[in-house]
CSV table of C-alpha atoms and ligand atoms in Angstrom, one decimal:
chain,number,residue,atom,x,y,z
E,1,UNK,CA,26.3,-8.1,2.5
E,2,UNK,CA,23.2,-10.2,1.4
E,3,UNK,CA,20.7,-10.3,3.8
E,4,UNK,CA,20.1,-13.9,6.2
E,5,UNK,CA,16.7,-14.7,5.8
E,6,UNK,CA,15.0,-17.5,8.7
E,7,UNK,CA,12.7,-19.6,7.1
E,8,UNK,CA,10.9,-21.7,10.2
E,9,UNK,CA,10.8,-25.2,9.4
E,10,UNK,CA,7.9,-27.7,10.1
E,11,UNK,CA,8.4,-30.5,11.6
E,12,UNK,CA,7.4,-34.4,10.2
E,13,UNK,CA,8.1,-38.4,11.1
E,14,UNK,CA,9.4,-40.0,7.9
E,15,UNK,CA,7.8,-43.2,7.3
E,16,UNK,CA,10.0,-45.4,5.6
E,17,UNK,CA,9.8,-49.6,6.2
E,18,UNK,CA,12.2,-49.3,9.3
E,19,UNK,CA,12.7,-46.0,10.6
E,20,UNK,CA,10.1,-43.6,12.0
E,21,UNK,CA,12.2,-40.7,12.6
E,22,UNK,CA,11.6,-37.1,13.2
E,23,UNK,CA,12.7,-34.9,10.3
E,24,UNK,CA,12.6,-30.7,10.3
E,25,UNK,CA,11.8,-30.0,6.8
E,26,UNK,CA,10.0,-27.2,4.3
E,27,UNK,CA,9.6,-26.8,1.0
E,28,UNK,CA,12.3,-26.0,-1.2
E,29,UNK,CA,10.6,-23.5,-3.0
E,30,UNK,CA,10.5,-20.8,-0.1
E,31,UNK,CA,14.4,-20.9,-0.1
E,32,UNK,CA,15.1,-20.5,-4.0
E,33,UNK,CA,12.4,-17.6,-3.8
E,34,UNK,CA,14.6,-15.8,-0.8
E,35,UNK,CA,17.7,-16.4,-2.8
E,36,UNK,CA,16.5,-15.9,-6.0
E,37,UNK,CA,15.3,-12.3,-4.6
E,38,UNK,CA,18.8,-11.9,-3.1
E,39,UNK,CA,18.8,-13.0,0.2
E,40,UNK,CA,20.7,-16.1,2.0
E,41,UNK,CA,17.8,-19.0,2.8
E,42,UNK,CA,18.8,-20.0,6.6
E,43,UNK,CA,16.3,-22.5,7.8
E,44,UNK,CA,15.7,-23.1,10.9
E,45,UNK,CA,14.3,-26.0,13.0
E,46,UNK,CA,11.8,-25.5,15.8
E,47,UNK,CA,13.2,-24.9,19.1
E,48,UNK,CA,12.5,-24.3,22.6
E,49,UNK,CA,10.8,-20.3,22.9
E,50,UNK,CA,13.5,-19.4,25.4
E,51,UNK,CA,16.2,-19.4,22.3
E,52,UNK,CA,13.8,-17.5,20.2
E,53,UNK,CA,15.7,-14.2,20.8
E,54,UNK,CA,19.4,-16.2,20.6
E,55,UNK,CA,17.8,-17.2,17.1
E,56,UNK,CA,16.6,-13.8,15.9
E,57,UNK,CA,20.1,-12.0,17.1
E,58,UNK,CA,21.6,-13.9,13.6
E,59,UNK,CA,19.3,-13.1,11.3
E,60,UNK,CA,17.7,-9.8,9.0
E,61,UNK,CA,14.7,-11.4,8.2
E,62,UNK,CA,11.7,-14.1,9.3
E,63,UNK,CA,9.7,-16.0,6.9
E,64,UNK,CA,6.8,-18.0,8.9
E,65,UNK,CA,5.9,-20.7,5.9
E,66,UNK,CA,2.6,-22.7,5.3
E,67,UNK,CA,1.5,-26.1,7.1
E,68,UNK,CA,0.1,-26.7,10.0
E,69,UNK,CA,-3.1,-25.4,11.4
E,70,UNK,CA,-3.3,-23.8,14.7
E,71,UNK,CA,-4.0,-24.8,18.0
E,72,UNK,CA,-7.3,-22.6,18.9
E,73,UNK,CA,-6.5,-22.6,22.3
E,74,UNK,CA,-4.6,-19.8,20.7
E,75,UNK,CA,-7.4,-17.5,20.4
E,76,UNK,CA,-9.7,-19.3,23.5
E,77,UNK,CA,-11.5,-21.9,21.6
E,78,UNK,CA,-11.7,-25.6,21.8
E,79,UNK,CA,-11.1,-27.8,18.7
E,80,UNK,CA,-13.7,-27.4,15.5
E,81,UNK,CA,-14.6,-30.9,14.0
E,82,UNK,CA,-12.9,-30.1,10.8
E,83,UNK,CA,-9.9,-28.7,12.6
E,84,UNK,CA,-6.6,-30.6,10.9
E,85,UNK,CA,-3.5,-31.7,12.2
E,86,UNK,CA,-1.8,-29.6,15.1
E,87,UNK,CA,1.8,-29.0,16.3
E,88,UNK,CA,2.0,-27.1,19.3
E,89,UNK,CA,5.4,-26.8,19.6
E,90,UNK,CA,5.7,-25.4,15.9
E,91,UNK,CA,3.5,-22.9,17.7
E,92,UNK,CA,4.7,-22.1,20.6
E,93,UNK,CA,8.4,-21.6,19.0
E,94,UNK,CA,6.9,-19.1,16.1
E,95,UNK,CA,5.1,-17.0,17.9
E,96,UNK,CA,8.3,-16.6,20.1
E,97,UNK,CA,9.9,-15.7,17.0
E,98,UNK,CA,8.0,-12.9,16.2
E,99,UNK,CA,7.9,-11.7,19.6
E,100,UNK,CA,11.8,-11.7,19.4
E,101,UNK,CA,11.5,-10.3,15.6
E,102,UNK,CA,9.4,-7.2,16.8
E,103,UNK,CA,12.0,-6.4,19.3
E,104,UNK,CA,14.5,-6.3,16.5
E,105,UNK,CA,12.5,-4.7,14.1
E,106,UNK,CA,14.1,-6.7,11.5
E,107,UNK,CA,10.8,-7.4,8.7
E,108,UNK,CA,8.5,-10.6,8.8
E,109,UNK,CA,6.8,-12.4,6.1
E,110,UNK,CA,3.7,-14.5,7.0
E,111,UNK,CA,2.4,-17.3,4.1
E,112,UNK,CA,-0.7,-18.9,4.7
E,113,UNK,CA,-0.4,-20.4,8.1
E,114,UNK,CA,2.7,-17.7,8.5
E,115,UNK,CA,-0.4,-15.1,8.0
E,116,UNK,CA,-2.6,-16.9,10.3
E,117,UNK,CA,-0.4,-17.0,13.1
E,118,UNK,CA,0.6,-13.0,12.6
E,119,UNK,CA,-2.9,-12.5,13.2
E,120,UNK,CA,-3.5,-14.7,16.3
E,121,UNK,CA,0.0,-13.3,17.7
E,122,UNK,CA,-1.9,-9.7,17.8
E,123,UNK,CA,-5.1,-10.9,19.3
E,124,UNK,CA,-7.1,-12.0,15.9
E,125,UNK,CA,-9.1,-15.4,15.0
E,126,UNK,CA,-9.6,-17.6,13.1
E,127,UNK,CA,-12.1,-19.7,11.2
E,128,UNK,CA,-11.1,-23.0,12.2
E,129,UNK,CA,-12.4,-24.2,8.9
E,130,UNK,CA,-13.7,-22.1,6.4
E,131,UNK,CA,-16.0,-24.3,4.6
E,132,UNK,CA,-18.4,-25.2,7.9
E,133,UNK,CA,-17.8,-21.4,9.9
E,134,UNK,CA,-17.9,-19.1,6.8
E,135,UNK,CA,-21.5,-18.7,5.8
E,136,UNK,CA,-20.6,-16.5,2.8
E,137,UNK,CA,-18.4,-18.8,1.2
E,138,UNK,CA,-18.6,-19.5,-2.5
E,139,UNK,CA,-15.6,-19.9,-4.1
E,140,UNK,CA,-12.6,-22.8,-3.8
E,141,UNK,CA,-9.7,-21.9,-1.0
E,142,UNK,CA,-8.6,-25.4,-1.1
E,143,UNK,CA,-7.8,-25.8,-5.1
E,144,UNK,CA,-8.0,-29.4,-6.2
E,145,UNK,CA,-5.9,-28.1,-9.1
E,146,UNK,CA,-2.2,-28.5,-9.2
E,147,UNK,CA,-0.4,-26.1,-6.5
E,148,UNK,CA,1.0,-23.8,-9.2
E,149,UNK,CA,-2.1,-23.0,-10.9
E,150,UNK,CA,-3.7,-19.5,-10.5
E,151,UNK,CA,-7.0,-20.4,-9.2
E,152,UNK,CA,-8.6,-17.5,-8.0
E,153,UNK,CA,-8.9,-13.7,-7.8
E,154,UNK,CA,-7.9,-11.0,-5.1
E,155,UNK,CA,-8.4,-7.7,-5.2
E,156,UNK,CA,-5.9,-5.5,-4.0
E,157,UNK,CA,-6.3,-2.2,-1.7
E,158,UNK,CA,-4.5,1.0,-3.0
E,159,UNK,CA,-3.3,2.1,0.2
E,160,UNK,CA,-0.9,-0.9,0.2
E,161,UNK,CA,2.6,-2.4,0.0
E,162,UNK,CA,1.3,-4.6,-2.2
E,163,UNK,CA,-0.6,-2.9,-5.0
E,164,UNK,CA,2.3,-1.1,-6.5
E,165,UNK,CA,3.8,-5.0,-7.1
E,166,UNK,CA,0.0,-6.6,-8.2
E,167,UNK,CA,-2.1,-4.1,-9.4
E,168,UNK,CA,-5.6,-3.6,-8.1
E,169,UNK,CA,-6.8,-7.2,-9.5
E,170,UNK,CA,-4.7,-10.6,-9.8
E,171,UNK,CA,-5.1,-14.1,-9.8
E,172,UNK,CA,-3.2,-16.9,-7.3
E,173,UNK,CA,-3.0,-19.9,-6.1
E,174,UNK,CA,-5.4,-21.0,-2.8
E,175,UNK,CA,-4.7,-23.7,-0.3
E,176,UNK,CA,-5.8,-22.9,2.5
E,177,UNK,CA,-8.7,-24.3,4.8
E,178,UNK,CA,-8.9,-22.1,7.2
E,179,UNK,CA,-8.8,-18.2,7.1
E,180,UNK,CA,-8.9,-14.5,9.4
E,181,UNK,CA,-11.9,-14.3,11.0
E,182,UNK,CA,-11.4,-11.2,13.3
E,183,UNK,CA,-8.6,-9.3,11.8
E,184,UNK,CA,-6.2,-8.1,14.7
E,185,UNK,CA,-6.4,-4.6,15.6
E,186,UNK,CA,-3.1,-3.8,14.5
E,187,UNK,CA,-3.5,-4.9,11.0
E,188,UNK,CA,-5.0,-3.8,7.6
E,189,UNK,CA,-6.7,-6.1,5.3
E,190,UNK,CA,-5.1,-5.0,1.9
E,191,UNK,CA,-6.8,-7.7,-0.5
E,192,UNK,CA,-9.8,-9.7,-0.3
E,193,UNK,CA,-11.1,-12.7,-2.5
E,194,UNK,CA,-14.3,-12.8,-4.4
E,195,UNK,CA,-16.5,-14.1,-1.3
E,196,UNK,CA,-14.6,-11.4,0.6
E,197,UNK,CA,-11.8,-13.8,2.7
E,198,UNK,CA,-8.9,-11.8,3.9
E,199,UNK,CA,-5.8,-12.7,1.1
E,200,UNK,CA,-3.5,-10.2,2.7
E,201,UNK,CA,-2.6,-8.4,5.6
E,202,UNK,CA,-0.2,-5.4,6.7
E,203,UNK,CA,0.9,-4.2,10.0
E,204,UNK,CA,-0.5,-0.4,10.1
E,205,UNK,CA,3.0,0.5,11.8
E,206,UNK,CA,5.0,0.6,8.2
E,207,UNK,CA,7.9,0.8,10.6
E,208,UNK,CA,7.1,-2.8,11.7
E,209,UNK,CA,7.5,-4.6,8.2
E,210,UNK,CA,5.2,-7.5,9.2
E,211,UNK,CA,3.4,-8.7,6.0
E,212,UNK,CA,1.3,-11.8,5.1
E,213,UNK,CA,-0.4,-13.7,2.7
E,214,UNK,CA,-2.7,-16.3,2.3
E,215,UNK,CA,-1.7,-17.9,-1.0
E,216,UNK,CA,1.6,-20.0,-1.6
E,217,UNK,CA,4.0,-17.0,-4.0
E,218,UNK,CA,6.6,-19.1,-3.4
E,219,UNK,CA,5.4,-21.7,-5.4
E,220,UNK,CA,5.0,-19.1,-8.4
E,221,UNK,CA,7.4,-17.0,-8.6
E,222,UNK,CA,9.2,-18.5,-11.4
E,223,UNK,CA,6.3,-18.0,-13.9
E,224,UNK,CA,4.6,-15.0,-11.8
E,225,UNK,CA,6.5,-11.8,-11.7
E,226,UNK,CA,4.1,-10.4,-9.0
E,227,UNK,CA,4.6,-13.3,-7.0
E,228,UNK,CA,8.8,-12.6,-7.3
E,229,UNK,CA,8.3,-9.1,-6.6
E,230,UNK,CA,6.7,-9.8,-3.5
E,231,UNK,CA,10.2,-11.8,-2.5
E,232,UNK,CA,12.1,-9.4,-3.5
E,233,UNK,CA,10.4,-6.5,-1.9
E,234,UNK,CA,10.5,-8.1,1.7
E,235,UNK,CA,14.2,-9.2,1.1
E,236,UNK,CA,15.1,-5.3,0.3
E,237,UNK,CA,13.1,-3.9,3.0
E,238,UNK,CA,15.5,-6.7,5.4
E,239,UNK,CA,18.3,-4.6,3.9
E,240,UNK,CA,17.2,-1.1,5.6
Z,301,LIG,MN1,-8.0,-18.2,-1.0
């Protein structure tokens, strides 16, 4: 039996000349990476937090995707000037999710804003936006290059789920404007940019299977066998 995979949808009003109409969407690439990798793609819509557990009972896996940023009042702080756009109720219903995925013990992946919102849900912050809060920043997170191109370096940690798949040193994609500031206490950092920005994050309970990223793999998987690998590890570990 292959594996069902969640992958939480966004949620966006679709401008056209007449209609302005709600429309639950992601992109495409995170479901051809979880099927490519072996699992079934099941993506679902944002709902009310009550159902989060309802949800969770039909699935093996949760992947928390990129987008939105997150409502500080998250971590107790008011709204940064350079803070983008919100969705609360993406919020609310995701970190329901993971509450109802830890209770399972069934293996999260966290991309970008998926990583973000891992580390509020156990108690981290954030910088709002890295470019005004991070004094030590020196290198582009938010590439004005084409999505899939590798912009920058990470390094990775050896005492990681991730180094035997990238090696200590490998270059990604960045898109991201915000970034961890306080790590949670339950996580590890396990790779770091240049100017020392948390790329990647494990929970220090192996048993857990919560994982996250700050770059997009998805989107480069099909030319980046590291980026694969990562899918494909987190799809097999949904199989134990
Ligand atoms: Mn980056």
């Amino acid at each position: 039996m292959q594996p069902v995979i969640g992958i939480l949808a966004s949620e966006r009003e679709y401008v056209d000349v007449l209609e302005y109409l709600p429309f639950s969407y992601i992109p495409s690439a995170y479901a051809e990476a979880i099927s490519q990798a072996g699992g079934i793609p099941l993506i679902v819509p944002i709902d009310s937090p009550d159902k989060a557990s309802a949800f969770v009972s039909h699935l093996d896996g949760i992947v928390l995707a990129g987008g939105h940023d997150i409502d500080p009042s998250h971590f107790n702080e008011q709204p940064h000037l350079q803070l983008g756009n919100i969705l609360p109720k993406r919020d609310q219903f995701e970190l329901a999710i993971i509450q109802a995925a830890i209770n399972k013990q069934i293996p999260i992946l966290g991309v970008c804003r998926g990583m973000q919102l891992l580390n509020v849900f156990f108690g981290g912050t954030l910088y709002q936006d890295l470019m005004s809060q991070y004094e030590l920043i020196k290198i582009q997170h938010s590439q004005k290059s084409h999505p899939t191109i590798l912009t920058h370096s990470i390094e990775v940690e050896r005492d990681s789920v991730l180094y035997p798949i990238m090696g200590h040193k490998h270059q990604i994609n960045s898109l991201h404007h915000q970034g961890v500031k306080e790590l949670a206490p339950a996580f590890k950092a396990i790779a770091w940019s240049d100017d020392r920005i948390i790329e990647a994050i494990e929970h220090s309970d192996p048993s857990l299977n919560i994982l996250g990223v700050q770059w997009h793999p998805e989107l480069l998987f099909k030319e980046d066998n590291a980026s694969f690998k990562i899918f494909e590890y987190f799809v097999n570990q949904t199989k134990k």
